[in-house]
Short mmCIF file of C-alpha atoms in Angstrom, two decimals:
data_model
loop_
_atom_site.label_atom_id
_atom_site.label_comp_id
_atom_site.label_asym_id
_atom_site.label_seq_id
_atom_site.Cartn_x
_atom_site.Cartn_y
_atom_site.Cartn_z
CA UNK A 1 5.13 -0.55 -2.63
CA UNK A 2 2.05 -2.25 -2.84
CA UNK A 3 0.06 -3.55 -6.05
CA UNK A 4 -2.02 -2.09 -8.47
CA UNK A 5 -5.84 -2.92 -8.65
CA UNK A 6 -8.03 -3.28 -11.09
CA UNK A 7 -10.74 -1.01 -10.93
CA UNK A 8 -13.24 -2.02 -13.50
CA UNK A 9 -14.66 1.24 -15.34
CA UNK A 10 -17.45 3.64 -13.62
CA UNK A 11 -18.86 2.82 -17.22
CA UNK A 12 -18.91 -0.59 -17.41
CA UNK A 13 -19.61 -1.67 -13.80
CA UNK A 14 -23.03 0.29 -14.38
CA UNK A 15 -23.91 -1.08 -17.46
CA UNK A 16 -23.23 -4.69 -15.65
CA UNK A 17 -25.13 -4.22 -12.84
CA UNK A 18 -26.94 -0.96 -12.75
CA UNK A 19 -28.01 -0.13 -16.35
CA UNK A 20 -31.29 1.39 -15.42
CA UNK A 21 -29.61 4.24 -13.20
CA UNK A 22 -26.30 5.00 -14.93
CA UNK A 23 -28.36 7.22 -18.20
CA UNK A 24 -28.92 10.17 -15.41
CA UNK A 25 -25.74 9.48 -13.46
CA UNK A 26 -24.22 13.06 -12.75
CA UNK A 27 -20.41 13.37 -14.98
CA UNK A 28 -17.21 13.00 -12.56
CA UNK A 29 -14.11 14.61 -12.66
CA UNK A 30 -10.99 12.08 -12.84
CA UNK A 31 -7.66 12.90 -12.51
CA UNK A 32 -4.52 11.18 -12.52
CA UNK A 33 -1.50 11.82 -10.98
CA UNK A 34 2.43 9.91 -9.94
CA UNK A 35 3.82 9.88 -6.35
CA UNK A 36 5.77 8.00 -4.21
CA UNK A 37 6.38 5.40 -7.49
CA UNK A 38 2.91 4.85 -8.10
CA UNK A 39 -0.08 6.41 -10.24
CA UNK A 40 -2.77 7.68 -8.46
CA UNK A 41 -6.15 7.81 -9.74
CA UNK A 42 -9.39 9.98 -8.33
CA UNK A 43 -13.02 10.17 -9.85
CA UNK A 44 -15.06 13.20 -7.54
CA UNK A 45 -18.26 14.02 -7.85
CA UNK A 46 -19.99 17.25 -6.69
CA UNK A 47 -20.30 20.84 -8.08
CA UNK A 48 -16.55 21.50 -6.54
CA UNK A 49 -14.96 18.46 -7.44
CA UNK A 50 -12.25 20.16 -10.14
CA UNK A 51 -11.39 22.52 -6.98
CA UNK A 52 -11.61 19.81 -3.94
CA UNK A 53 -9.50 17.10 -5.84
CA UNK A 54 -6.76 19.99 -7.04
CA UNK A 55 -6.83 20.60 -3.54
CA UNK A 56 -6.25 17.04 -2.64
CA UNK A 57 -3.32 16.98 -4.92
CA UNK A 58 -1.44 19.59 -3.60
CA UNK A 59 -1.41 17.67 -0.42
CA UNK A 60 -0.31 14.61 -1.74
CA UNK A 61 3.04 16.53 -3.51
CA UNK A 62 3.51 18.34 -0.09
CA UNK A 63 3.49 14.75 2.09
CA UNK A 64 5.44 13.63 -1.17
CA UNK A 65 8.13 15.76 -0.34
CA UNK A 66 8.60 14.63 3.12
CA UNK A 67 8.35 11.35 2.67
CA UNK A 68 9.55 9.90 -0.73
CA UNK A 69 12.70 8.10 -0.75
CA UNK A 70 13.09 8.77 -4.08
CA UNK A 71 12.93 12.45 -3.56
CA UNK A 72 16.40 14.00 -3.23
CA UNK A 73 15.50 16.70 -0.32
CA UNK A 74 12.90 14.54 1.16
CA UNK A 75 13.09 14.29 4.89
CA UNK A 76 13.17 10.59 4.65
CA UNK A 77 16.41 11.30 2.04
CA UNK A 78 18.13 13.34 4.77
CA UNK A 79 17.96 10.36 7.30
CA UNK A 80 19.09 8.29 5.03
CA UNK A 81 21.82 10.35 4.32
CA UNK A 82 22.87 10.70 7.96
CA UNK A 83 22.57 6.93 8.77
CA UNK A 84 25.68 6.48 11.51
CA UNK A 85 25.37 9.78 12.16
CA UNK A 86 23.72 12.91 13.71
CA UNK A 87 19.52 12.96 14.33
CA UNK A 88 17.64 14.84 12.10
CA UNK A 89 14.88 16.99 12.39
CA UNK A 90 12.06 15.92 11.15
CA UNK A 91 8.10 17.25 10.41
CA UNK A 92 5.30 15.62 12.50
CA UNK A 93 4.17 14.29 9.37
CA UNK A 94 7.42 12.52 9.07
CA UNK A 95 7.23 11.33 12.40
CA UNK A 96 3.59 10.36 12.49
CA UNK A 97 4.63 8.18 9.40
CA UNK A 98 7.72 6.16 11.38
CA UNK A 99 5.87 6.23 14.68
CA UNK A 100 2.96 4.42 12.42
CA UNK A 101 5.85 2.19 10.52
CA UNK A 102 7.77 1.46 14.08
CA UNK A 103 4.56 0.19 15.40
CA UNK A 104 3.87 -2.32 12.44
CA UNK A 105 6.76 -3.52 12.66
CA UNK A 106 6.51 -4.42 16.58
CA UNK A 107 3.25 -6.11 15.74
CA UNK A 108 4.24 -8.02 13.59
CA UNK A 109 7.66 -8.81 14.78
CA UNK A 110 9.35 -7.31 12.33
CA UNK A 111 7.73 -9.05 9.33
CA UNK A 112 7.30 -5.35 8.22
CA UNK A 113 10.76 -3.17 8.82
CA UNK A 114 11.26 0.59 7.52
CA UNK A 115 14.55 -0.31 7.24
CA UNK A 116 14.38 -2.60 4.45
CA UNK A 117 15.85 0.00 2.34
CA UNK A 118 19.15 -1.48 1.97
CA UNK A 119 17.80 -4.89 0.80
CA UNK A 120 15.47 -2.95 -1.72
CA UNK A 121 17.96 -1.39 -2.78
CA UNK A 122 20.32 -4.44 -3.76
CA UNK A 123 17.89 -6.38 -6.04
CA UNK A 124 16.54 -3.26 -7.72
CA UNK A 125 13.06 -4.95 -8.86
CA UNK A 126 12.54 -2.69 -11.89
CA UNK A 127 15.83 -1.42 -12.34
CA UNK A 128 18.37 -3.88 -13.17
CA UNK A 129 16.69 -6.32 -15.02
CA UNK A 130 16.80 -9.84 -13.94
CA UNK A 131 19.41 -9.46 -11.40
CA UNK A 132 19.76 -11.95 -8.52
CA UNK A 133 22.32 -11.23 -5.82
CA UNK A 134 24.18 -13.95 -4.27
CA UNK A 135 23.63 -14.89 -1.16
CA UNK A 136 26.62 -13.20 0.56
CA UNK A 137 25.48 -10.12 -0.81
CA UNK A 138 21.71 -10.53 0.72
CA UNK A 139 23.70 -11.44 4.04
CA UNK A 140 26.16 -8.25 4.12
CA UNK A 141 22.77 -6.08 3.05
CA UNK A 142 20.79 -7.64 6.24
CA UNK A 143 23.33 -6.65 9.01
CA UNK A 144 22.13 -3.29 7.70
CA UNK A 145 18.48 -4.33 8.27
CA UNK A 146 16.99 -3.47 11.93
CA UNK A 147 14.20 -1.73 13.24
CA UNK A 148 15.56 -1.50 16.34
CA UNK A 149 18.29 0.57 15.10
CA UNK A 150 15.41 3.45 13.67
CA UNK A 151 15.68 6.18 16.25
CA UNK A 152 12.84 8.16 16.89
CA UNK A 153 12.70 10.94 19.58
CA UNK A 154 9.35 12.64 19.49
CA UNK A 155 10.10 15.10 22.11
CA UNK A 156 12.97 16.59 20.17
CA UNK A 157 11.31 15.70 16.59
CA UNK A 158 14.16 14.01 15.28
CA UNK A 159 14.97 10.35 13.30
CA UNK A 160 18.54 8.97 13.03
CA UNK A 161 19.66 5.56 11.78
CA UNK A 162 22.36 4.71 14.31
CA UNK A 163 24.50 2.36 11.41
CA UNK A 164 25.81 3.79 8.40
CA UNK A 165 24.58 1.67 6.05
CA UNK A 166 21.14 1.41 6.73
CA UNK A 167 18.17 3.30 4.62
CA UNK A 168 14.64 3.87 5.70
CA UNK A 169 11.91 2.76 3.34
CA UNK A 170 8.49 3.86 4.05
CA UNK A 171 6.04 3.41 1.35
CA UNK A 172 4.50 0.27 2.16
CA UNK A 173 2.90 3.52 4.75
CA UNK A 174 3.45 6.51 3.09
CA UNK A 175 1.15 6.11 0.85
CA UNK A 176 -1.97 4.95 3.11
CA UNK A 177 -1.09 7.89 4.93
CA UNK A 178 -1.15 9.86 2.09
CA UNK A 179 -4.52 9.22 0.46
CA UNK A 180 -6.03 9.11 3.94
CA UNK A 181 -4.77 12.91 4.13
CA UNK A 182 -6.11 13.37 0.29
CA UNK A 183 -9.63 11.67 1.36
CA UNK A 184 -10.00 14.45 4.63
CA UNK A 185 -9.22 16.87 2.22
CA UNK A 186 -12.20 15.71 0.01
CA UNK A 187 -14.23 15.51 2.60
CA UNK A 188 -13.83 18.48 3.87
CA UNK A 189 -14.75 20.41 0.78
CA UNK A 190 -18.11 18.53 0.34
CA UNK A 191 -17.13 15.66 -1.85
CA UNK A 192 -19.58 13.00 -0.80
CA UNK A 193 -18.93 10.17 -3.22
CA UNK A 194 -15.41 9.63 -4.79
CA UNK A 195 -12.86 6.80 -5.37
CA UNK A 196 -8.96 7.21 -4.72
CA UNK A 197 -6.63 4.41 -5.88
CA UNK A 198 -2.82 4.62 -4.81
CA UNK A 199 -1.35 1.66 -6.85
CA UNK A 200 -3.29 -0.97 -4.96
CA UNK A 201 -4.53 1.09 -1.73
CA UNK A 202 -8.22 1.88 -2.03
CA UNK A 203 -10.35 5.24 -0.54
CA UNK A 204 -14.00 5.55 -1.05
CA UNK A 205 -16.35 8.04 -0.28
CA UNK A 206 -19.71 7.52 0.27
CA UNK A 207 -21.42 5.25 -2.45
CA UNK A 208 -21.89 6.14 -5.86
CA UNK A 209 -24.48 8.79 -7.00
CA UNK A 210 -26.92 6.53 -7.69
CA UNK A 211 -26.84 5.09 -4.07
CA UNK A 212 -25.08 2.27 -4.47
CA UNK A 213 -21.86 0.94 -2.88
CA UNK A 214 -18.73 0.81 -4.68
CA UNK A 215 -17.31 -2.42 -5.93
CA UNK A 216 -13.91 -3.22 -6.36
CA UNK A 217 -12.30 -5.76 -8.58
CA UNK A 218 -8.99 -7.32 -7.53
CA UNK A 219 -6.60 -8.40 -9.98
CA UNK A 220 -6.10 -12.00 -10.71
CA UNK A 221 -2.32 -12.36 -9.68
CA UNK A 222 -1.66 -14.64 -12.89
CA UNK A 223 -3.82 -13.30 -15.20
CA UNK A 224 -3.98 -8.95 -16.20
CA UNK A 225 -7.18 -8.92 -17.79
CA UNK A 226 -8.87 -11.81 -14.99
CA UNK A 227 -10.05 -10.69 -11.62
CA UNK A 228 -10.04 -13.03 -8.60
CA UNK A 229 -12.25 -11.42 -6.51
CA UNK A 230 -15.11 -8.62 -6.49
CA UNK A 231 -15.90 -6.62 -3.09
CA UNK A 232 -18.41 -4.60 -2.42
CA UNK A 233 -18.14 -2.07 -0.57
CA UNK A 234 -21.34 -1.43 1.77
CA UNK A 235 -19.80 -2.11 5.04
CA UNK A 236 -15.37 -0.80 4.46
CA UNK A 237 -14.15 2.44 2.73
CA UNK A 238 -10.27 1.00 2.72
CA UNK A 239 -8.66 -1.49 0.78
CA UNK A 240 -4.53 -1.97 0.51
CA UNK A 241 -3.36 -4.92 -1.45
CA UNK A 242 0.17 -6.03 -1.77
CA UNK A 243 1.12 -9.02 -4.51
CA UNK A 244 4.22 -10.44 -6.36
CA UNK A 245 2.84 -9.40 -9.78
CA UNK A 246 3.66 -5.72 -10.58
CA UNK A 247 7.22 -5.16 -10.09
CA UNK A 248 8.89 -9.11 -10.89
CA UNK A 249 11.21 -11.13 -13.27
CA UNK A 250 10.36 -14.90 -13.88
CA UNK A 251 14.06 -16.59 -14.38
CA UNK A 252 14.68 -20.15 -13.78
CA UNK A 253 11.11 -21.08 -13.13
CA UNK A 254 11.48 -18.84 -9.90
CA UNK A 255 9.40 -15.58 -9.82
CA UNK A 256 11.17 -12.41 -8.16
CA UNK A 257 9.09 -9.66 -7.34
CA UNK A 258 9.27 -6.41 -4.81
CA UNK A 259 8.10 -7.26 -1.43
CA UNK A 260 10.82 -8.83 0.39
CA UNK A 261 10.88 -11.13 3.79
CA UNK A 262 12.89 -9.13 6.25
CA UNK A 263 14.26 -11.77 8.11
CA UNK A 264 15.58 -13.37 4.49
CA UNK A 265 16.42 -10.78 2.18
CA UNK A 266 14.58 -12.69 -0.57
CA UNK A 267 11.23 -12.31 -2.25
CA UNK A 268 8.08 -14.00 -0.75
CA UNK A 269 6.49 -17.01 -1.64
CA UNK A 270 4.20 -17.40 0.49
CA UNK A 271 1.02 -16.17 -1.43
CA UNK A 272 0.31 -14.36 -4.86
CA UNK A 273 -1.58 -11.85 -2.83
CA UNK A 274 -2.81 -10.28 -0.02
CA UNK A 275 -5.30 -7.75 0.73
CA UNK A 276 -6.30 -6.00 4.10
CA UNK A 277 -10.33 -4.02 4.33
CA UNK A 278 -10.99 -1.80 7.25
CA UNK A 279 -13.81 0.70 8.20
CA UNK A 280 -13.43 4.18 7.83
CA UNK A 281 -11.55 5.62 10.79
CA UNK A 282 -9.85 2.15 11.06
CA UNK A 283 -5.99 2.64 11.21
CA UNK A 284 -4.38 1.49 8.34
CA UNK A 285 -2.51 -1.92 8.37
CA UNK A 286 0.18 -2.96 5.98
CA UNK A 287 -1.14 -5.99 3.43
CA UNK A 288 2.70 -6.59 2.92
CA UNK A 289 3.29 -7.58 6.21
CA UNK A 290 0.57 -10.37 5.41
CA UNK A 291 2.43 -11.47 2.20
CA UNK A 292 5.46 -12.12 4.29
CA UNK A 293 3.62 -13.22 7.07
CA UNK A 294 1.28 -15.82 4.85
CA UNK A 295 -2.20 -16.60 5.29
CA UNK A 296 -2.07 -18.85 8.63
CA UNK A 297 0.48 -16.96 10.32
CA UNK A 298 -1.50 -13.17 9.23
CA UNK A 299 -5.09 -14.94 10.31
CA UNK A 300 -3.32 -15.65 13.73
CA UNK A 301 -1.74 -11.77 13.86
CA UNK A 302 -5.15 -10.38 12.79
CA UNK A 303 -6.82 -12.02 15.66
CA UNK A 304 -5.73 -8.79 17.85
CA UNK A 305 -6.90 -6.78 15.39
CA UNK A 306 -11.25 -7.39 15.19
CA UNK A 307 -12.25 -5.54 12.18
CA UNK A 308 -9.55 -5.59 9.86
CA UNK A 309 -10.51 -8.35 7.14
CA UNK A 310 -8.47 -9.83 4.84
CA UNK A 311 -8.61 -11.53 1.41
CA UNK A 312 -5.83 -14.06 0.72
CA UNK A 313 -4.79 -15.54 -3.03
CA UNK A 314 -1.94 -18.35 -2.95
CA UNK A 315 0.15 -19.68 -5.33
CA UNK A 316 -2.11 -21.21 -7.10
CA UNK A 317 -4.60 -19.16 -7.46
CA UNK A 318 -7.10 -20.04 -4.59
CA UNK A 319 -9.40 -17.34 -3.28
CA UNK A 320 -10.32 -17.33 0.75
CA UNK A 321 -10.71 -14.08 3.15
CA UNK A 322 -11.87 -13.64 6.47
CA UNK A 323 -15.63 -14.67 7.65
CA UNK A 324 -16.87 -10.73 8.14
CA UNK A 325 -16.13 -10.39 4.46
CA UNK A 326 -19.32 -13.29 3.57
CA UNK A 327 -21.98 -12.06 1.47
CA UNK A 328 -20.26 -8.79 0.34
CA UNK A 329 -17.32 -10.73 -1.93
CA UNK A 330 -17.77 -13.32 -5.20
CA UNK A 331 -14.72 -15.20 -6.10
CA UNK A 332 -13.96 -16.79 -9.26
CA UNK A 333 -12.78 -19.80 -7.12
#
């Protein structure tokens, strides 16, 4: 899953930089909300923002329940279940979402894999404490580990896993897909300025209600309270960040965290953090596939992809990102 970001206050970003027009700025309606292991946060404006973002969140638990692993009569669950065995049949969401995840990882040569579920599944970042498998165990979990072995037939709407053994794990794009559903919902019921954040993936609407673009603050991978980087907003609607400082253990000097090399079995260490911004209607691209990838290998990649920008923070802290992102990003260094 990817990492949280810190989204600095409506409150305090106006009193910053736009004291003059925050005393008459119109009252939005929050709400918060857990899916697919992550909070999700929305501030609405409008008259129907109560009733648009309600509606918004009704979507999310439906897509939830299709596509969470951690759901026990998800569709994603039932493949899982079968894996060695019989296809199953599956939604279009649900095959939208692998089509989407299949894709990713042929771009990127399998630097992102839906099938890392096995390998997730062995460290359990979050769940058994500062456990470190050995090295035979990352092996046996990797035979288990192929894309190629994700079955997708989208005449007959059906997924199988052809080796028992494996496990799909799809919410490094789940949950893009998810809040891009929530935004069209918003949309579509009038909301013309609002802010969705998915534990690290970014929707905005419009600008704020006093005209001006919404700025983003992205955690400083080292440092909770610090921020490496502030974007503005004027030119993307989408940001998805991925980073080795949510879910991790420090133990032996070496940090462990959640987003795992395919190829290895092992945690990155190849940057602190990574962070794609694309243009609404853009399609989505994973930021954890650049955290595997690291920055000269992902600038390379990204080259058949004009648009997409990206903001890269390595292991010691350096800030750089793409040349489209000039003028509309500060750093802190």
């Amino acid at each position: 899953m990817n990492v949280r970001v810190i989204l600095k206050s409506l409150g305090v970003l106006c009193f910053a930089l736009f004291f003059s027009g925050c005393m008459t700025a119109p009252k939005p309606y929050e709400q918060t909300a857990f899916a697919l292991d992550t909070v999700i946060d929305i501030t609405a404006y409008g008259p129907n923002a109560e009733e648009a973002v309600q509606k918004s969140l009704n979507e999310m638990t439906r897509l939830e329940s299709l596509l969470s692993n951690y759901q026990e009569n998800s569709e994603i669950t039932a493949i899982n279940k079968q894996a060695g065995g019989p296809a199953v049949s599956i939604s279009l969401e649900t095959e939208q979402v692998l089509q989407q995840a299949l894709r990713y990882a042929t771009v990127t040569n399998g630097a992102f894999d839906p099938t890392i579920g096995p390998i997730v599944e062995l460290w359990g970042i979050g769940k058994k404490d500062d456990f470190v498998p050995s090295d035979a165990e990352i092996s046996a979990a990797l035979k288990h580990v192929n894309y190629h072995r994700l079955e997708l037939d989208t005449t007959k709407h059906t997924a199988r896993l052809l080796d028992k053994g494996m496990s799909i794990d799809v919410g490094g794009v789940a949950k893009g897909y998810i809040l891009d559903h929530m935004e069209a919902i918003l949309k579509a019921e009038g909301i013309q300025s609002a802010l969705l954040n998915g534990g690290g993936d970014i929707r905005v609407i419009g600008n704020k209600p006093d005209g001006t673009p919404w700025r983003i603050g992205l955690q400083n991978p080292r440092d909770t309270e610090g921020i490496s980087a502030k974007i503005s907003l004027d030119k993307w609607n989408d940001i998805e960040t991925s980073g080795d400082y949510q879910r991790f253990f420090d133990r032996d000097g070496v940090r462990y965290h959640h987003i795992f090399d395919p190829k290895t079995g092992k945690p990155t260490h190849t940057l602190s953090s990574a962070s794609t911004v694309l243009r609404e209607g853009m399609e989505d691209f994973p930021s954890n596939a650049l955290l595997v990838l690291g920055k000269e290998q992902s600038l390379e990649l990204l080259k058949q992809f004009p648009g997409i920008e990206a903001i890269f923070v390595d292991l010691d802290g350096n800030v750089s990102y793409t040349p489209g992102l000039a003028g509309s990003i500060e750093t802190d260094r």
